[in-house]
Amino acid sequence: MDRPNLPRSPASIEIQALVVRLHATHAGDLTGHLADYIPELAKADPAGFGIAIAHASGEVVTAGDALTPFTIQSVSKALTLAMLLDLVGREETYSAVGVQPSGDPFNAIMLDPRTKRPFNPMVNAGAIAVAGRLRETLGPDAFTQILACLGEAAGRELQVDQAVFESERETGHRNRAIGHLLRAADVFTVPVDDVLDLYFRQCSLLVTATDLAVMGATLANIGTNPVTRRDVFGMEAVRETLSVMFTCGMYDGAGDWACRVGLPAKSGVGGGIMAVVNRQLGIGVYSPLLDAAGNSVRGQACCAGLAEELGLHAFDSTNSGSSFFSGMGHAP
Ligand code: GLU
């Protein structure tokens, strides 16, 4: 998709200036480490850093490396959850996976002892359960449909990073163990290798910070991509997905994030964060240097800065974000 050359509203000009300022403030912060447990990810450029904000009116503002491709990794978990909710509904989705924060690492090889299901769809076990149900429901065509759906959310055709996919397929022994645990618990009935192939491919999709912003804005805009105006997700799927992102989207940093930033978000070990201001904005940030919890250091700092300066926190008493952003999309 070519980004439309929209008229710039006064509010979006101000946001552009803020995003550029935040980028300059944090550009020199090279703390954190590259993910290296998937060997190919260790080759990322540590200096890579981009921010994008897409408004529900379709306006997009960016700073830095907002068009640099990186693999979506766990950010895809939120979108495949929304897809499964749309396809089979809540009841069937939650027969495969719960919605409770786990308190365990994202790659823990375990099920919730009460339910014999993964704790939630944002940890690997939960996302592999979702991939299993997508594979069961859609058959061998499942990846083509995931590719199409995530492409609709981004507003452009996406592609797999073949080297990352192969690297993950060769080294993803923990995920393979999780797959067999889920198959043994009858969470899905299709072959484990087919499910993992699907999961590794979805994680290896190449996106940019701008894509994450538009995907987030699609969720913010109740499932309709605000740039292309095409319907992608249903209302119930969006509500459920944002709820799970709010409680479980930031690995073991979810509680700190909820207090500091106060927005539903999902991060990935490729360095991406997608955050959502309900009914208003999608935020996409890319910086591959991660903290100990696996979240992008500069990505979190930028989202915290945006939340603070614009009053985006869901429980901010001034809630200034709502009134500020009502000006976006209205050019003089
Ligand atoms: N593909 C990665 C894995 O399963 C995703 C991890 C992540 O981004 O949290 O290990």
Short mmCIF file of C-alpha atoms and ligand atoms in Angstrom, two decimals:
data_model
loop_
_atom_site.label_atom_id
_atom_site.label_comp_id
_atom_site.label_asym_id
_atom_site.label_seq_id
_atom_site.Cartn_x
_atom_site.Cartn_y
_atom_site.Cartn_z
CA MET A 1 0.00 0.00 0.00
CA ASP A 2 1.28 3.46 -0.80
CA ARG A 3 0.66 5.64 2.23
CA PRO A 4 -1.87 8.27 1.22
CA ASN A 5 -0.56 11.80 1.29
CA LEU A 6 -3.17 13.05 3.73
CA PRO A 7 -3.61 16.66 4.71
CA ARG A 8 -1.87 17.23 8.03
CA SER A 9 -4.09 18.44 10.86
CA PRO A 10 -2.65 20.83 13.49
CA ALA A 11 -2.81 18.01 16.07
CA SER A 12 -0.84 15.61 13.87
CA ILE A 13 1.82 18.28 13.21
CA GLU A 14 2.24 18.59 16.99
CA ILE A 15 2.40 14.82 17.41
CA GLN A 16 5.00 14.63 14.64
CA ALA A 17 7.16 17.14 16.52
CA LEU A 18 6.76 15.16 19.75
CA VAL A 19 7.68 11.86 18.07
CA VAL A 20 10.79 13.43 16.51
CA ARG A 21 11.76 14.85 19.93
CA LEU A 22 11.28 11.50 21.68
CA HIS A 23 13.32 9.78 18.99
CA ALA A 24 16.17 12.27 19.46
CA THR A 25 16.00 11.93 23.27
CA HIS A 26 16.34 8.15 23.24
CA ALA A 27 18.44 7.55 20.10
CA GLY A 28 21.71 7.46 22.08
CA ASP A 29 20.48 4.89 24.61
CA LEU A 30 22.15 1.64 23.56
CA THR A 31 21.42 -0.28 26.76
CA GLY A 32 19.89 -3.73 26.50
CA HIS A 33 20.83 -6.77 24.42
CA LEU A 34 19.82 -8.35 21.12
CA ALA A 35 17.80 -11.58 21.37
CA ASP A 36 20.19 -14.37 20.43
CA TYR A 37 18.34 -17.56 21.31
CA ILE A 38 17.10 -17.50 17.71
CA PRO A 39 20.58 -17.18 16.09
CA GLU A 40 19.38 -15.08 13.14
CA LEU A 41 17.96 -12.37 15.46
CA ALA A 42 21.43 -11.63 16.85
CA LYS A 43 22.29 -10.14 13.42
CA ALA A 44 19.93 -7.16 13.87
CA ASP A 45 21.43 -3.64 13.83
CA PRO A 46 21.44 -2.54 17.51
CA ALA A 47 21.16 1.11 16.45
CA GLY A 48 17.89 0.51 14.51
CA PHE A 49 15.19 2.70 16.05
CA GLY A 50 11.86 3.85 14.61
CA ILE A 51 8.56 5.20 15.93
CA ALA A 52 5.19 5.47 14.15
CA ILE A 53 1.75 6.59 15.27
CA ALA A 54 -1.39 5.93 13.23
CA HIS A 55 -4.61 7.68 14.13
CA ALA A 56 -8.07 6.17 13.70
CA SER A 57 -8.63 8.83 11.03
CA GLY A 58 -5.88 7.22 8.92
CA GLU A 59 -3.16 9.85 9.49
CA VAL A 60 0.31 8.41 10.16
CA VAL A 61 3.31 10.23 11.67
CA THR A 62 6.80 8.72 11.99
CA ALA A 63 10.36 9.32 13.16
CA GLY A 64 13.62 7.42 12.55
CA ASP A 65 13.68 3.91 11.08
CA ALA A 66 9.90 3.59 10.80
CA LEU A 67 10.18 1.66 7.51
CA THR A 68 12.98 -0.73 8.55
CA PRO A 69 11.80 -4.36 8.37
CA PHE A 70 12.17 -6.71 11.35
CA THR A 71 10.39 -9.91 12.33
CA ILE A 72 7.09 -9.49 14.13
CA GLN A 73 7.73 -12.38 16.57
CA SER A 74 5.34 -12.33 19.51
CA VAL A 75 3.39 -9.28 18.37
CA SER A 76 1.75 -11.74 15.96
CA LYS A 77 0.22 -13.55 18.97
CA ALA A 78 -2.30 -10.75 19.52
CA LEU A 79 -3.37 -10.78 15.88
CA THR A 80 -3.73 -14.55 15.50
CA LEU A 81 -5.78 -14.55 18.72
CA ALA A 82 -8.14 -11.98 17.18
CA MET A 83 -8.29 -14.11 14.04
CA LEU A 84 -9.22 -17.27 15.95
CA LEU A 85 -11.84 -15.40 18.01
CA ASP A 86 -13.42 -14.21 14.77
CA LEU A 87 -13.33 -17.67 13.24
CA VAL A 88 -14.62 -19.85 16.08
CA GLY A 89 -15.89 -17.48 18.80
CA ARG A 90 -14.99 -17.00 22.45
CA GLU A 91 -16.15 -20.30 23.84
CA GLU A 92 -14.19 -22.46 21.45
CA THR A 93 -11.12 -20.20 21.64
CA TYR A 94 -11.09 -20.37 25.43
CA SER A 95 -11.48 -24.14 25.34
CA ALA A 96 -7.91 -24.09 23.95
CA VAL A 97 -6.32 -21.32 26.01
CA GLY A 98 -7.01 -19.27 29.17
CA VAL A 99 -6.75 -15.54 29.80
CA GLN A 100 -4.82 -15.48 33.10
CA PRO A 101 -1.37 -13.88 33.50
CA SER A 102 1.06 -16.71 34.19
CA GLY A 103 3.93 -15.20 36.17
CA ASP A 104 6.21 -17.66 34.35
CA PRO A 105 8.65 -16.93 31.50
CA PHE A 106 7.05 -16.59 28.04
CA ASN A 107 8.63 -19.85 26.86
CA ALA A 108 7.74 -21.96 29.93
CA ILE A 109 6.95 -25.58 29.06
CA MET A 110 3.84 -25.78 31.20
CA LEU A 111 0.05 -25.69 31.31
CA ASP A 112 -2.25 -24.12 33.90
CA PRO A 113 -2.58 -27.00 36.40
CA ARG A 114 -6.26 -26.14 37.00
CA THR A 115 -7.43 -26.15 33.40
CA LYS A 116 -4.76 -28.22 31.58
CA ARG A 117 -4.65 -25.39 29.06
CA PRO A 118 -1.97 -22.71 28.51
CA PHE A 119 -2.36 -19.72 30.84
CA ASN A 120 -2.96 -17.16 28.09
CA PRO A 121 -2.44 -16.58 24.34
CA MET A 122 0.49 -14.15 24.82
CA VAL A 123 2.92 -16.79 26.13
CA ASN A 124 4.37 -19.28 23.65
CA ALA A 125 2.24 -22.19 24.86
CA GLY A 126 -0.93 -20.15 24.38
CA ALA A 127 0.09 -18.86 20.96
CA ILE A 128 0.99 -22.38 19.81
CA ALA A 129 -2.44 -23.54 21.04
CA VAL A 130 -4.03 -20.76 18.97
CA ALA A 131 -1.89 -21.78 15.96
CA GLY A 132 -3.05 -25.38 16.50
CA ARG A 133 -6.70 -24.39 16.43
CA LEU A 134 -6.14 -22.20 13.36
CA ARG A 135 -4.45 -25.13 11.61
CA GLU A 136 -7.32 -27.41 12.61
CA THR A 137 -9.98 -24.94 11.45
CA LEU A 138 -8.33 -23.72 8.24
CA GLY A 139 -6.36 -26.81 7.15
CA PRO A 140 -3.20 -26.57 5.02
CA ASP A 141 -4.35 -23.13 3.87
CA ALA A 142 -3.92 -21.72 7.38
CA PHE A 143 -0.69 -19.81 6.74
CA THR A 144 -2.01 -18.19 3.56
CA GLN A 145 -4.95 -16.93 5.58
CA ILE A 146 -2.79 -15.65 8.46
CA LEU A 147 -0.62 -13.86 5.91
CA ALA A 148 -3.71 -12.31 4.30
CA CYS A 149 -5.25 -11.27 7.63
CA LEU A 150 -2.11 -9.69 9.08
CA GLY A 151 -1.52 -8.02 5.70
CA GLU A 152 -5.03 -6.53 5.86
CA ALA A 153 -4.29 -5.25 9.37
CA ALA A 154 -1.03 -3.64 8.16
CA GLY A 155 -2.59 -2.41 4.92
CA ARG A 156 0.03 -4.03 2.70
CA GLU A 157 1.27 -7.46 1.63
CA LEU A 158 3.66 -9.02 4.16
CA GLN A 159 6.47 -11.53 3.61
CA VAL A 160 8.29 -14.15 5.64
CA ASP A 161 11.96 -13.67 6.54
CA GLN A 162 13.04 -17.10 5.34
CA ALA A 163 16.37 -17.06 7.22
CA VAL A 164 14.68 -16.28 10.56
CA PHE A 165 12.01 -18.91 9.89
CA GLU A 166 14.62 -21.59 9.20
CA SER A 167 16.76 -20.50 12.16
CA GLU A 168 13.78 -20.78 14.48
CA ARG A 169 12.60 -24.07 13.00
CA GLU A 170 16.04 -25.58 13.53
CA THR A 171 16.59 -24.30 17.06
CA GLY A 172 13.07 -24.03 18.54
CA HIS A 173 13.34 -27.09 20.76
CA ARG A 174 11.42 -25.54 23.66
CA ASN A 175 8.56 -24.64 21.33
CA ARG A 176 8.61 -28.18 19.95
CA ALA A 177 8.38 -29.51 23.51
CA ILE A 178 5.43 -27.17 24.15
CA GLY A 179 3.78 -28.40 20.94
CA HIS A 180 4.00 -32.02 22.09
CA LEU A 181 2.71 -31.12 25.56
CA LEU A 182 -0.32 -29.45 23.96
CA ARG A 183 -0.91 -32.36 21.58
CA ALA A 184 -0.72 -34.80 24.50
CA ALA A 185 -3.34 -32.72 26.33
CA ASP A 186 -5.56 -32.77 23.20
CA VAL A 187 -5.53 -28.99 22.91
CA PHE A 188 -5.32 -29.67 19.17
CA THR A 189 -5.41 -32.89 17.16
CA VAL A 190 -3.39 -32.01 14.05
CA PRO A 191 0.31 -33.00 13.70
CA VAL A 192 2.67 -31.02 15.97
CA ASP A 193 5.10 -30.31 13.10
CA ASP A 194 2.36 -28.67 11.03
CA VAL A 195 1.39 -26.44 13.97
CA LEU A 196 4.98 -25.41 14.71
CA ASP A 197 5.61 -24.70 11.05
CA LEU A 198 2.64 -22.33 11.15
CA TYR A 199 3.74 -20.70 14.43
CA PHE A 200 7.37 -20.20 13.30
CA ARG A 201 6.18 -18.71 10.00
CA GLN A 202 3.80 -16.27 11.68
CA CYS A 203 6.63 -15.14 14.00
CA SER A 204 8.98 -14.66 11.01
CA LEU A 205 6.77 -12.18 9.16
CA LEU A 206 8.59 -8.99 8.30
CA VAL A 207 6.95 -5.77 9.50
CA THR A 208 7.98 -2.17 10.16
CA ALA A 209 7.14 0.21 13.02
CA THR A 210 4.67 1.83 10.63
CA ASP A 211 2.99 -1.55 10.05
CA LEU A 212 2.68 -2.09 13.81
CA ALA A 213 1.15 1.37 14.20
CA VAL A 214 -1.43 0.68 11.49
CA MET A 215 -2.16 -2.78 12.95
CA GLY A 216 -2.62 -1.15 16.37
CA ALA A 217 -4.84 1.52 14.86
CA THR A 218 -6.93 -1.24 13.25
CA LEU A 219 -7.56 -2.62 16.74
CA ALA A 220 -8.16 0.91 18.08
CA ASN A 221 -10.63 1.50 15.25
CA ILE A 222 -12.75 -1.53 16.30
CA GLY A 223 -11.29 -3.80 13.65
CA THR A 224 -11.42 -1.57 10.56
CA ASN A 225 -8.05 -0.57 9.09
CA PRO A 226 -8.25 3.24 9.22
CA VAL A 227 -5.89 3.71 6.25
CA THR A 228 -7.46 1.23 3.80
CA ARG A 229 -10.97 1.41 5.38
CA ARG A 230 -11.24 -2.39 5.10
CA ASP A 231 -12.81 -4.47 7.88
CA VAL A 232 -10.28 -6.89 9.39
CA PHE A 233 -11.53 -7.99 12.84
CA GLY A 234 -14.94 -8.13 14.51
CA MET A 235 -15.87 -6.04 17.54
CA GLU A 236 -15.90 -8.91 20.05
CA ALA A 237 -12.52 -10.21 18.86
CA VAL A 238 -11.03 -6.73 19.30
CA ARG A 239 -12.42 -6.32 22.82
CA GLU A 240 -11.11 -9.71 23.94
CA THR A 241 -7.72 -9.21 22.31
CA LEU A 242 -7.16 -5.76 23.84
CA SER A 243 -8.14 -7.12 27.27
CA VAL A 244 -5.59 -9.94 27.04
CA MET A 245 -2.94 -7.54 25.71
CA PHE A 246 -3.56 -5.25 28.69
CA THR A 247 -3.04 -7.99 31.29
CA CYS A 248 -0.49 -10.26 29.57
CA GLY A 249 1.08 -8.48 26.57
CA MET A 250 4.47 -7.43 27.96
CA TYR A 251 6.01 -10.70 29.24
CA ASP A 252 7.03 -10.44 32.89
CA GLY A 253 6.99 -6.66 32.60
CA ALA A 254 3.18 -6.51 32.13
CA GLY A 255 2.43 -5.13 35.61
CA ASP A 256 5.11 -2.42 35.46
CA TRP A 257 3.95 -1.50 31.98
CA ALA A 258 0.29 -1.25 33.07
CA CYS A 259 1.25 1.26 35.77
CA ARG A 260 3.84 3.18 33.78
CA VAL A 261 2.16 3.33 30.36
CA GLY A 262 -1.39 2.05 30.97
CA LEU A 263 -2.16 0.85 27.42
CA PRO A 264 -2.87 -2.56 25.91
CA ALA A 265 0.31 -3.59 24.10
CA LYS A 266 2.24 -6.56 22.74
CA SER A 267 5.98 -6.79 22.37
CA GLY A 268 8.18 -9.23 20.46
CA VAL A 269 11.81 -10.32 20.78
CA GLY A 270 12.48 -8.85 17.32
CA GLY A 271 12.30 -5.46 19.09
CA GLY A 272 8.78 -4.39 18.12
CA ILE A 273 6.05 -3.05 20.39
CA MET A 274 2.47 -2.45 19.24
CA ALA A 275 0.38 -0.35 21.66
CA VAL A 276 -3.24 0.72 21.33
CA VAL A 277 -5.10 3.80 22.56
CA ASN A 278 -8.67 2.55 22.34
CA ARG A 279 -10.75 4.27 19.64
CA GLN A 280 -7.88 6.62 18.83
CA LEU A 281 -4.36 5.44 18.01
CA GLY A 282 -1.99 2.66 17.17
CA ILE A 283 1.64 3.07 18.25
CA GLY A 284 4.45 1.06 16.65
CA VAL A 285 8.02 1.19 17.92
CA TYR A 286 11.09 -0.72 16.78
CA SER A 287 14.39 -1.01 18.61
CA PRO A 288 15.92 -4.49 18.97
CA LEU A 289 17.85 -3.90 22.21
CA LEU A 290 15.82 -5.72 24.89
CA ASP A 291 15.67 -5.61 28.69
CA ALA A 292 15.79 -8.71 30.90
CA ALA A 293 12.04 -9.29 30.43
CA GLY A 294 12.47 -9.33 26.62
CA ASN A 295 10.88 -5.93 25.96
CA SER A 296 12.51 -3.26 23.77
CA VAL A 297 14.27 -0.75 26.06
CA ARG A 298 13.82 2.29 23.82
CA GLY A 299 10.38 1.09 22.69
CA GLN A 300 9.15 1.16 26.27
CA ALA A 301 10.76 4.53 26.96
CA CYS A 302 9.07 6.07 23.91
CA CYS A 303 5.65 4.65 24.80
CA ALA A 304 6.04 5.90 28.40
CA GLY A 305 7.02 9.34 27.06
CA LEU A 306 4.03 9.46 24.73
CA ALA A 307 1.66 8.32 27.48
CA GLU A 308 3.00 10.92 29.86
CA GLU A 309 3.08 13.86 27.47
CA LEU A 310 -0.26 13.13 25.85
CA GLY A 311 -2.18 11.74 28.83
CA LEU A 312 -2.77 8.34 27.19
CA HIS A 313 -2.79 6.14 30.30
CA ALA A 314 -6.18 4.40 30.46
CA PHE A 315 -6.66 5.55 34.05
CA ASP A 316 -5.07 8.97 33.82
CA SER A 317 -7.39 11.28 35.72
CA THR A 318 -6.88 14.13 33.26
CA ASN A 319 -7.41 11.81 30.29
CA SER A 320 -6.12 14.60 28.09
CA GLY A 321 -5.38 12.15 25.28
CA SER A 322 -9.03 11.96 24.28
CA SER A 323 -9.49 15.67 23.73
CA PHE A 324 -6.03 16.18 22.19
CA PHE A 325 -6.52 13.50 19.59
CA SER A 326 -10.01 14.56 18.61
CA GLY A 327 -8.16 17.21 16.56
CA MET A 328 -6.28 14.66 14.45
CA GLY A 329 -7.74 13.92 11.07
CA HIS A 330 -9.34 17.38 10.88
CA ALA A 331 -7.16 19.50 8.67
CA PRO A 332 -8.03 23.18 8.67
N1 GLU B 1 9.19 -16.87 17.86
C1 GLU B 1 9.59 -16.54 19.20
C2 GLU B 1 9.58 -17.78 20.07
O1 GLU B 1 8.66 -18.52 20.01
C3 GLU B 1 8.67 -15.51 19.72
C4 GLU B 1 9.14 -15.03 21.03
C5 GLU B 1 8.74 -13.65 21.34
O2 GLU B 1 8.77 -12.72 20.53
O3 GLU B 1 8.40 -13.51 22.51
O4 GLU B 1 10.47 -18.04 20.81
#
